[in-house]
Short mmCIF file of C-alpha atoms and ligand atoms in Angstrom, two decimals:
data_model
loop_
_atom_site.label_atom_id
_atom_site.label_comp_id
_atom_site.label_asym_id
_atom_site.label_seq_id
_atom_site.Cartn_x
_atom_site.Cartn_y
_atom_site.Cartn_z
CA MET A 1 158.29 69.49 96.16
CA GLY A 2 160.18 70.05 92.83
CA THR A 3 160.19 73.58 91.08
CA ALA A 4 157.35 72.74 88.75
CA GLU A 5 155.02 71.76 91.54
CA LEU A 6 155.97 75.02 93.55
CA TRP A 7 155.13 77.06 90.65
CA PHE A 8 151.87 75.30 90.19
CA ALA A 9 150.95 75.58 94.01
CA LEU A 10 151.81 79.43 93.62
CA PHE A 11 149.65 79.36 90.38
CA LEU A 12 146.81 77.95 92.12
CA MET A 13 147.04 80.41 95.09
CA VAL A 14 147.08 83.53 92.72
CA SER A 15 144.19 82.07 90.90
CA VAL A 16 142.04 81.61 93.83
CA GLN A 17 142.86 85.01 95.25
CA PHE A 18 142.02 86.74 91.69
CA PHE A 19 138.55 84.90 91.56
CA GLU A 20 137.76 85.92 95.23
CA LEU A 21 138.58 89.37 94.11
CA VAL A 22 136.34 89.33 91.18
CA ILE A 23 133.40 87.76 93.26
CA SER A 24 133.62 90.42 95.87
CA LYS A 25 133.69 93.23 93.57
CA ARG A 26 130.82 91.87 91.56
CA GLU A 27 127.68 94.02 92.03
CA LEU A 28 125.17 92.74 94.11
CA VAL A 29 121.44 92.80 92.52
CA THR A 30 119.53 95.66 94.26
CA THR A 31 116.71 94.48 96.34
CA PRO A 32 113.15 95.88 95.82
CA PRO A 33 111.80 98.57 98.11
CA LEU A 34 109.62 97.69 101.09
CA PRO A 35 105.74 97.77 100.34
CA ILE A 36 103.77 100.29 102.03
CA LEU A 37 100.78 98.68 103.66
CA PRO A 38 97.92 97.86 102.80
CA ILE A 39 98.61 96.12 99.47
CA PRO A 40 96.10 94.35 97.25
CA THR A 41 95.50 90.54 97.47
CA SER A 42 96.55 88.59 94.15
CA ALA A 43 92.44 88.22 93.38
CA GLN A 44 92.45 92.06 93.60
CA LEU A 45 95.43 92.62 91.32
CA LYS A 46 94.06 90.42 88.74
CA TRP A 47 90.65 92.06 89.00
CA GLN A 48 92.35 95.78 88.61
CA GLN A 49 94.21 94.64 85.47
CA ARG A 50 90.78 93.76 83.78
CA GLU A 51 89.98 97.58 83.35
CA LEU A 52 86.84 96.98 81.76
CA ILE A 53 84.14 94.52 82.69
CA MET A 54 80.41 93.82 81.77
CA PHE A 55 77.16 93.90 83.66
CA LEU A 56 74.21 92.04 82.30
CA HIS A 57 70.92 93.35 83.79
CA PHE A 58 68.53 90.82 82.39
CA GLY A 59 65.22 89.37 84.14
CA MET A 60 61.65 90.03 84.79
CA ASN A 61 62.16 93.71 84.17
CA THR A 62 63.24 93.16 80.75
CA PHE A 63 59.69 91.91 79.93
CA THR A 64 57.76 94.49 82.07
CA ASP A 65 59.59 97.52 80.96
CA SER A 66 60.51 98.37 84.51
CA GLU A 67 63.62 99.21 86.65
CA TRP A 68 62.52 98.04 89.81
CA GLY A 69 59.84 95.26 89.70
CA THR A 70 57.17 94.84 92.44
CA GLY A 71 57.75 91.15 93.15
CA HIS A 72 54.42 90.42 92.04
CA GLU A 73 55.10 89.51 88.32
CA ASN A 74 53.97 86.34 87.11
CA PRO A 75 56.66 84.05 86.02
CA SER A 76 54.73 83.53 82.88
CA LEU A 77 55.96 86.83 81.53
CA PHE A 78 59.51 85.68 81.32
CA LYS A 79 59.64 84.29 77.73
CA PRO A 80 62.79 85.18 75.76
CA THR A 81 62.34 83.82 72.13
CA GLY A 82 65.86 83.62 71.19
CA LEU A 83 68.08 83.90 74.20
CA ASP A 84 71.69 83.21 73.25
CA ALA A 85 74.25 83.65 75.95
CA HIS A 86 77.02 82.80 73.45
CA GLN A 87 76.13 86.12 71.73
CA TRP A 88 76.55 87.91 75.03
CA VAL A 89 79.80 86.23 75.68
CA ASP A 90 81.01 86.90 72.02
CA VAL A 91 80.09 90.72 72.26
CA ALA A 92 82.03 91.01 75.65
CA SER A 93 84.88 89.10 74.12
CA SER A 94 85.22 91.11 71.24
CA ALA A 95 85.25 94.20 73.25
CA GLY A 96 88.11 92.93 75.21
CA ILE A 97 86.28 91.98 78.29
CA SER A 98 87.18 89.21 80.28
CA LEU A 99 84.57 89.19 83.04
CA VAL A 100 80.80 89.34 82.84
CA ILE A 101 78.36 89.82 85.87
CA LEU A 102 74.73 88.59 85.54
CA THR A 103 71.79 89.63 87.74
CA ALA A 104 70.93 86.19 88.78
CA LYS A 105 68.31 87.73 91.20
CA HIS A 106 67.18 91.29 91.20
CA HIS A 107 65.08 93.22 93.59
CA ASP A 108 61.95 91.44 92.27
CA GLY A 109 63.15 88.12 93.59
CA PHE A 110 62.68 86.36 90.21
CA CYS A 111 65.58 83.92 89.80
CA LEU A 112 67.35 83.14 86.61
CA TRP A 113 68.21 79.84 87.73
CA PRO A 114 65.85 76.98 89.01
CA SER A 115 66.40 77.52 92.39
CA GLN A 116 65.19 74.64 94.88
CA TYR A 117 64.36 77.13 97.49
CA THR A 118 61.62 79.18 95.50
CA GLU A 119 59.06 78.78 92.95
CA HIS A 120 59.73 82.48 91.70
CA SER A 121 62.14 81.35 88.84
CA VAL A 122 62.74 80.24 85.41
CA LYS A 123 61.24 76.80 86.24
CA ASN A 124 57.71 78.35 86.30
CA SER A 125 58.33 80.19 83.23
CA PRO A 126 57.28 79.25 79.49
CA TRP A 127 61.00 79.62 78.73
CA LYS A 128 62.19 76.35 77.63
CA ASN A 129 59.15 74.90 78.95
CA GLY A 130 60.48 75.50 82.70
CA HIS A 131 63.72 73.55 81.72
CA GLY A 132 65.99 76.43 81.35
CA ASP A 133 68.76 77.83 83.58
CA VAL A 134 70.23 81.21 82.54
CA VAL A 135 72.99 81.11 84.76
CA GLN A 136 74.09 77.71 83.37
CA GLU A 137 73.70 78.86 79.95
CA LEU A 138 76.00 81.91 80.56
CA VAL A 139 78.43 79.76 82.50
CA ASP A 140 78.67 77.25 79.39
CA ALA A 141 79.07 80.04 76.90
CA ALA A 142 81.72 81.88 79.10
CA ASN A 143 83.68 78.63 79.69
CA SER A 144 83.92 77.92 75.84
CA LYS A 145 85.27 81.51 75.32
CA GLY A 146 87.70 81.75 78.28
CA ILE A 147 85.75 84.59 79.84
CA ASP A 148 85.10 84.69 83.64
CA VAL A 149 81.57 84.92 85.36
CA GLY A 150 80.45 86.94 88.20
CA LEU A 151 77.00 87.00 89.77
CA TYR A 152 74.49 89.47 91.33
CA LEU A 153 72.34 88.40 93.97
CA SER A 154 70.07 91.20 95.44
CA PRO A 155 69.79 91.11 99.06
CA TRP A 156 66.67 93.28 98.84
CA ASP A 157 63.77 90.84 97.76
CA ARG A 158 60.20 92.34 97.02
CA HIS A 159 58.59 88.83 96.34
CA ASP A 160 59.75 86.40 98.93
CA LYS A 161 57.63 86.15 102.14
CA ARG A 162 60.58 85.66 104.29
CA TYR A 163 61.96 89.05 103.57
CA GLY A 164 61.41 90.85 106.66
CA HIS A 165 61.56 87.95 108.91
CA GLU A 166 65.31 88.26 109.75
CA LEU A 167 66.38 84.79 110.33
CA GLN A 168 64.52 82.92 107.78
CA TYR A 169 65.35 85.36 104.96
CA ASN A 170 69.00 85.22 105.87
CA GLU A 171 69.04 81.60 105.77
CA TYR A 172 66.95 81.64 102.40
CA TYR A 173 69.68 84.10 100.95
CA LEU A 174 72.52 81.81 102.35
CA ALA A 175 70.97 78.95 100.74
CA GLN A 176 70.92 80.60 97.32
CA LEU A 177 74.20 81.90 97.63
CA GLN A 178 75.53 78.20 98.30
CA GLU A 179 73.51 77.12 95.32
CA LEU A 180 75.03 79.66 93.06
CA LEU A 181 78.67 79.28 94.34
CA ARG A 182 78.58 75.44 94.53
CA ARG A 183 76.81 74.48 91.41
CA TYR A 184 78.29 76.66 88.45
CA GLY A 185 82.08 76.18 88.94
CA SER A 186 84.59 79.34 89.35
CA VAL A 187 82.82 82.54 90.17
CA GLN A 188 85.11 85.51 90.17
CA GLU A 189 82.95 88.29 91.56
CA ILE A 190 79.76 88.54 93.52
CA TRP A 191 77.67 91.64 93.68
CA PHE A 192 75.93 92.33 97.04
CA ASP A 193 73.81 95.46 95.98
CA GLY A 194 73.09 98.16 98.86
CA ALA A 195 69.71 99.11 97.57
CA LYS A 196 66.93 98.61 99.93
CA GLY A 197 63.19 99.48 99.74
CA PRO A 198 60.73 100.50 102.37
CA ASN A 199 59.23 96.91 102.69
CA ALA A 200 60.81 95.76 106.08
CA PRO A 201 62.98 98.65 106.52
CA ASN A 202 64.79 97.12 109.69
CA MET A 203 65.70 94.00 107.98
CA SER A 204 69.22 93.34 108.89
CA TYR A 205 71.55 91.28 106.58
CA TYR A 206 73.94 88.87 108.19
CA PHE A 207 76.93 90.23 105.78
CA GLN A 208 79.53 88.53 107.92
CA ASP A 209 78.02 85.12 107.45
CA TRP A 210 77.37 85.73 103.92
CA PHE A 211 81.08 87.00 103.37
CA SER A 212 82.62 84.15 105.13
CA MET A 213 80.55 81.53 103.18
CA VAL A 214 81.35 83.08 100.01
CA LYS A 215 84.99 83.00 100.73
CA GLU A 216 84.79 79.20 102.01
CA LEU A 217 83.10 78.26 98.63
CA GLN A 218 85.23 80.43 96.19
CA SER A 219 88.79 81.14 97.07
CA SER A 220 89.64 83.54 94.19
CA ILE A 221 86.42 85.25 94.48
CA ASN A 222 86.19 89.29 94.74
CA ILE A 223 83.44 90.29 97.01
CA PHE A 224 81.69 93.72 95.88
CA SER A 225 79.62 95.67 98.06
CA ASP A 226 79.31 99.42 99.42
CA ALA A 227 82.01 98.44 101.80
CA GLY A 228 83.94 95.67 100.14
CA PRO A 229 85.69 93.63 101.65
CA ASP A 230 87.39 93.20 98.24
CA VAL A 231 85.97 95.90 95.87
CA ARG A 232 83.97 98.98 96.70
CA TRP A 233 81.15 100.97 95.31
CA VAL A 234 82.44 104.29 93.75
CA GLY A 235 79.44 106.01 95.45
CA ASP A 236 77.63 106.90 91.96
CA GLU A 237 76.09 105.37 89.11
CA LYS A 238 77.59 107.76 86.66
CA GLY A 239 80.56 105.76 86.32
CA TYR A 240 82.71 108.63 87.71
CA ALA A 241 85.40 108.12 90.31
CA GLY A 242 86.59 110.93 92.42
CA ASN A 243 89.49 113.23 90.86
CA THR A 244 91.32 112.22 93.93
CA CYS A 245 91.15 108.24 94.09
CA TRP A 246 92.54 105.98 96.61
CA SER A 247 92.23 102.42 96.66
CA THR A 248 92.77 102.44 100.35
CA ILE A 249 89.86 103.38 103.01
CA ASN A 250 88.94 102.34 106.43
CA ARG A 251 86.36 99.62 106.46
CA ASN A 252 85.48 100.46 109.71
CA SER A 253 83.97 103.88 108.67
CA LEU A 254 81.90 102.11 106.09
CA ARG A 255 78.24 100.79 106.41
CA ILE A 256 76.41 99.10 103.53
CA GLY A 257 73.32 101.23 102.18
CA ASP A 258 74.55 104.40 104.09
CA GLU A 259 74.04 107.31 101.63
CA SER A 260 76.07 109.61 103.78
CA ILE A 261 79.45 107.88 102.78
CA VAL A 262 79.25 108.17 99.07
CA GLY A 263 81.79 110.89 99.17
CA TYR A 264 84.14 108.89 101.15
CA LEU A 265 83.57 106.03 98.82
CA ASN A 266 84.18 108.21 95.68
CA MET A 267 87.71 109.33 97.03
CA GLY A 268 88.95 106.71 99.46
CA ASP A 269 91.36 107.51 102.05
CA PRO A 270 95.23 108.10 102.10
CA LYS A 271 95.26 107.05 105.63
CA GLY A 272 92.96 103.99 104.79
CA THR A 273 94.05 100.65 106.67
CA ASP A 274 92.18 98.32 104.03
CA TRP A 275 92.80 98.02 100.27
CA VAL A 276 89.32 98.13 98.94
CA PRO A 277 89.34 99.78 95.29
CA PRO A 278 86.49 101.11 93.78
CA GLU A 279 84.32 99.74 90.69
CA CYS A 280 82.40 102.35 88.79
CA ASP A 281 79.25 100.78 87.77
CA VAL A 282 77.10 102.57 84.74
CA SER A 283 74.93 101.51 81.93
CA ILE A 284 75.39 101.93 78.49
CA ARG A 285 71.75 103.23 78.13
CA THR A 286 69.81 105.37 80.79
CA GLY A 287 68.23 102.32 82.60
CA TRP A 288 69.83 99.32 83.89
CA PHE A 289 67.48 97.11 82.01
CA TRP A 290 66.49 97.10 78.49
CA HIS A 291 63.64 99.44 77.34
CA LYS A 292 62.44 99.59 73.55
CA SER A 293 62.54 103.32 74.03
CA GLN A 294 66.30 103.77 74.92
CA GLU A 295 69.32 104.09 72.80
CA PRO A 296 72.91 103.42 73.90
CA LYS A 297 74.84 106.46 75.00
CA PRO A 298 77.07 108.31 72.37
CA LEU A 299 80.63 107.29 71.91
CA SER A 300 81.91 110.69 73.25
CA GLN A 301 79.98 110.08 76.62
CA LEU A 302 81.36 106.57 76.97
CA LEU A 303 84.85 107.92 76.56
CA GLU A 304 84.28 110.47 79.24
CA ILE A 305 83.04 107.71 81.44
CA TYR A 306 86.47 105.78 80.56
CA TYR A 307 88.69 108.69 81.38
CA ASN A 308 86.82 109.36 84.69
CA SER A 309 86.89 105.56 85.90
CA VAL A 310 89.76 103.58 84.29
CA GLY A 311 91.52 106.90 84.11
CA ARG A 312 90.99 107.43 87.73
CA ASN A 313 92.38 104.12 89.11
CA CYS A 314 89.25 102.36 88.84
CA LEU A 315 87.48 99.56 87.08
CA LEU A 316 84.65 100.18 84.65
CA LEU A 317 81.69 97.90 84.93
CA LEU A 318 79.57 98.74 81.90
CA ASN A 319 76.09 97.47 81.76
CA VAL A 320 75.02 96.21 78.44
CA PRO A 321 71.21 94.75 79.00
CA PRO A 322 70.15 91.92 76.86
CA ASN A 323 66.65 92.77 75.18
CA SER A 324 63.53 90.79 75.61
CA THR A 325 64.49 88.44 72.68
CA GLY A 326 67.39 87.27 74.81
CA LEU A 327 70.13 88.96 72.85
CA ILE A 328 72.21 92.39 72.92
CA SER A 329 70.60 94.67 70.63
CA ASP A 330 72.46 95.43 67.37
CA SER A 331 72.88 99.30 68.58
CA ASP A 332 74.55 98.27 71.80
CA VAL A 333 76.80 95.85 70.02
CA ARG A 334 77.81 98.55 67.43
CA ARG A 335 78.42 101.23 70.17
CA LEU A 336 80.55 98.88 72.23
CA GLY A 337 82.47 97.98 69.06
CA GLU A 338 83.15 101.62 68.45
CA PHE A 339 83.98 102.18 72.08
CA ARG A 340 86.66 99.24 72.00
CA ARG A 341 88.09 100.47 68.71
CA ALA A 342 88.35 104.04 70.03
CA ILE A 343 90.16 102.84 73.38
CA ASP A 344 92.46 100.84 70.94
CA THR A 345 93.21 103.76 68.41
CA ILE A 346 94.27 105.85 71.65
CA PHE A 347 96.12 103.58 73.78
CA SER A 348 97.73 100.84 71.32
CA THR A 349 100.37 103.39 70.43
CA ASN A 350 102.64 104.91 72.84
CA LEU A 351 104.45 107.85 71.52
CA ALA A 352 106.85 107.77 74.24
CA GLU A 353 108.24 104.44 73.13
CA GLY A 354 111.95 104.06 72.25
CA SER A 355 112.55 107.47 74.17
CA ILE A 356 115.41 108.26 76.46
CA CYS A 357 114.26 108.20 80.17
CA LYS A 358 115.98 110.33 82.81
CA ALA A 359 115.17 110.76 86.60
CA SER A 360 116.13 112.67 89.54
CA SER A 361 117.72 109.77 90.95
CA GLN A 362 117.35 105.71 90.99
CA ARG A 363 117.66 102.96 93.32
CA GLY A 364 120.51 100.71 93.01
CA GLY A 365 122.87 100.41 90.10
CA LYS A 366 122.44 99.22 86.36
CA VAL A 367 122.12 95.59 87.68
CA GLY A 368 118.43 94.71 88.49
CA GLY A 369 118.24 98.41 89.40
CA PHE A 370 115.13 100.38 89.10
CA GLY A 371 116.14 102.87 86.57
CA PRO A 372 113.74 105.27 84.78
CA GLU A 373 113.79 103.16 81.65
CA ASN A 374 111.65 100.55 83.28
CA VAL A 375 108.49 102.75 82.72
CA LEU A 376 108.60 101.94 79.00
CA ASP A 377 109.14 98.30 78.96
CA GLY A 378 105.49 97.36 78.75
CA ASP A 379 105.38 95.66 82.25
CA HIS A 380 102.74 97.78 84.26
CA LEU A 381 103.19 96.01 87.59
CA TRP A 382 106.48 94.69 88.64
CA SER A 383 108.96 96.59 86.81
CA TYR A 384 109.13 100.16 87.70
CA TRP A 385 111.20 103.04 88.39
CA ALA A 386 112.22 103.84 92.02
CA PRO A 387 114.23 106.72 93.15
CA ASP A 388 117.03 106.43 95.76
CA ASP A 389 115.67 106.37 99.14
CA GLU A 390 118.77 108.09 100.39
CA LYS A 391 117.59 111.21 98.28
CA ALA A 392 113.92 111.02 99.38
CA HIS A 393 114.18 114.70 100.38
CA GLU A 394 115.35 116.28 97.23
CA GLY A 395 112.05 115.77 95.31
CA HIS A 396 111.20 113.24 92.60
CA TRP A 397 110.94 113.53 88.82
CA ILE A 398 111.07 111.48 85.93
CA GLU A 399 111.58 112.67 82.12
CA ILE A 400 110.87 111.29 78.87
CA VAL A 401 113.22 112.83 76.39
CA GLY A 402 112.50 112.60 72.67
CA ASN A 403 116.03 112.86 71.54
CA GLY A 404 115.48 114.87 68.45
CA LYS A 405 111.85 113.63 68.12
CA VAL A 406 108.92 115.76 68.83
CA PHE A 407 106.23 114.31 70.75
CA THR A 408 102.58 115.26 69.59
CA PHE A 409 100.03 114.15 72.14
CA ASN A 410 96.91 115.10 74.14
CA VAL A 411 96.99 112.38 76.79
CA VAL A 412 99.39 111.41 79.46
CA ARG A 413 99.14 108.13 81.16
CA ILE A 414 100.86 107.52 84.36
CA GLN A 415 100.83 104.15 86.47
CA GLU A 416 102.08 103.35 89.72
CA ALA A 417 103.48 99.85 90.77
CA ILE A 418 100.39 99.28 92.97
CA GLY A 419 101.65 95.77 94.13
CA LEU A 420 103.95 97.54 96.62
CA GLY A 421 100.90 100.02 97.51
CA GLN A 422 99.44 103.32 96.58
CA ARG A 423 101.61 106.14 96.98
CA ILE A 424 101.57 109.17 94.87
CA LYS A 425 99.53 112.21 96.68
CA SER A 426 99.90 114.99 94.06
CA HIS A 427 101.81 115.32 90.99
CA GLU A 428 102.56 117.78 87.84
CA ILE A 429 103.41 117.32 84.40
CA TYR A 430 105.66 119.56 82.38
CA ALA A 431 106.30 119.91 78.60
CA ASP A 432 109.77 121.55 77.77
CA GLY A 433 109.48 123.21 81.06
CA ASN A 434 105.92 124.67 80.84
CA LEU A 435 103.24 123.26 83.39
CA LEU A 436 100.78 121.11 81.37
CA ALA A 437 98.47 119.73 84.01
CA THR A 438 98.37 118.78 87.75
CA GLY A 439 96.88 115.96 89.53
CA THR A 440 96.57 114.15 92.79
CA THR A 441 96.40 110.28 93.19
CA VAL A 442 97.87 108.07 90.39
CA GLY A 443 97.23 104.49 91.58
CA TYR A 444 97.14 101.61 88.95
CA LYS A 445 96.36 104.34 86.23
CA LYS A 446 95.85 107.85 85.81
CA LEU A 447 94.71 109.41 82.37
CA HIS A 448 95.38 113.21 81.87
CA ARG A 449 93.23 114.22 78.83
CA LEU A 450 94.88 117.60 78.32
CA GLN A 451 92.66 120.35 78.69
CA MET A 452 94.61 122.80 76.28
CA GLY A 453 94.32 120.13 73.54
CA THR A 454 97.13 118.64 71.54
CA VAL A 455 100.66 119.75 72.84
CA GLN A 456 104.27 119.35 70.92
CA ALA A 457 107.15 118.85 73.12
CA HIS A 458 110.72 117.62 73.04
CA ARG A 459 110.79 116.65 76.68
CA VAL A 460 107.97 115.54 79.05
CA ARG A 461 108.64 115.58 82.94
CA ILE A 462 106.40 114.22 85.68
CA ARG A 463 107.29 115.64 89.10
CA ILE A 464 106.03 113.88 92.15
CA LYS A 465 105.15 116.86 94.66
CA LYS A 466 104.00 114.42 97.65
CA SER A 467 103.75 110.86 98.19
CA ARG A 468 103.32 108.20 101.01
CA ALA A 469 106.98 106.98 100.89
CA TRP A 470 108.87 107.27 97.72
CA PRO A 471 107.02 106.97 94.31
CA LEU A 472 107.27 103.92 92.39
CA ILE A 473 106.29 104.27 88.66
CA SER A 474 105.46 101.36 86.44
CA SER A 475 104.49 102.86 83.11
CA ILE A 476 104.26 106.13 81.48
CA GLY A 477 102.52 106.68 77.93
CA LEU A 478 101.99 109.74 75.72
CA HIS A 479 98.97 109.22 73.62
CA PHE A 480 96.97 110.84 70.92
CA ASP A 481 93.28 110.89 71.24
CA PRO A 482 91.61 111.93 67.94
CA TYR A 483 88.21 111.88 69.58
CA TRP A 484 89.13 114.71 71.95
CA HIS A 485 88.10 118.10 71.08
CA PRO A 486 88.13 120.17 74.38
CA LYS A 487 86.58 123.27 72.78
CA LYS A 488 83.63 121.50 71.62
CA ALA A 489 83.33 119.84 74.77
CA ASN A 490 83.61 122.78 76.86
CA ARG A 491 80.88 124.86 74.92
C1 FUL B 1 71.07 99.66 92.16
C2 FUL B 1 69.96 98.84 91.84
O1 FUL B 1 68.85 99.30 92.55
C3 FUL B 1 69.85 98.83 90.18
O2 FUL B 1 68.58 98.31 89.93
C4 FUL B 1 71.07 98.38 89.59
O3 FUL B 1 70.97 97.07 89.79
C5 FUL B 1 72.26 98.84 90.20
C6 FUL B 1 73.54 98.27 89.63
O4 FUL B 1 72.38 98.80 91.56
O5 FUL B 1 71.44 99.67 93.52
#
């Protein structure tokens, strides 16, 4: 080997060693922490992010000025003169609602689609000379706007003669489920109402058969009932979740229609083995069905409902009932529009944006790490702050610093990375070292509307006092709610 070749071989050896050194020194990307079970399914995660969905109570009761029909109503009474499902869907869409749930059959047993298993349906009504199908009209309108559809099929039936004859009725109910879930394309939520009146009190429903059939026919559907399996009732019809609200619960302790569990449903259970988040159903009016004599709730009440549902880790299922013309009334359209504008006014600006974020510790380094700045990046699920698990015993906090800027706010929003489980059990909020508010669970979204009103501060710190495993916070917001006047509200 000549001298030149010798130098070249030497150069190669040194280069290889140098690159090996660089590679070994390069920081590995930090792995995400382990989840804490139970965790949501992808359908539940999608559902949770909808935040606000719409109920459409429409049917025989709309024409008889009642809430619970007797089941003896003549189908000839069902005659909307200007039914337009496109209007329903447009109203939903302009309110930022992505899922609408229609009462395909309420307790009176009258079916809004021409079921082949009963004569008590639209097919014997004067509407469209018996050729109409409200479910189909809703599905077509929703498809044209990219809105998802859910259906309510009341188990309690005050019309059908099979009700009370267990096997026959369960077969009838299953037959209708199959019609609805096979005929109308994708259905994203099915509502099994727990209400049950005194006709045939011992009537048992074959929930397991029903649920299995639903999942077989619609793979991405969420099943709602008092007891889930995917979404649970919140335990009241005011639209309020518990101040403490876990998405986790023990399904073994739940029985559909059991009044004694409403408190448990309202709060959930930190030791729950099942992920079954609550849905807050409430009507924009007093009744579920449209009545000429009723008006929509004031905006302040709707906002109160929003803070107590969406702001407590829940979904708000707001009922907006079409009237006897078959349209959503102008007064409801206006109120819903005001409600949407109010939500946007409050939450479209995060006053914390562009601030500096500090934390008690952080998992991993700068590369692919879980630094506190992740809470301001606009991703509310998969990008989050995680503390260093070696320092779990030291207590965790995260702080938003204005860097010369003063924050003027009256709402604090905190969101957990629920894809990895719900964790936070108790927390406190401080402004410039002063305690502003205390809270328990956070979950997908916790909204603190401050009782003391508007606050000015340079630094806002959230201290996690207790949590199942280390907390993972995906988003923090400081907001100003111009509709919030605590003194007036407290009077
Ligand atoms: C209840 C029913 O009895 C009401 O009529 C309404 O449908 C509400 C959503 O659920 O159980």
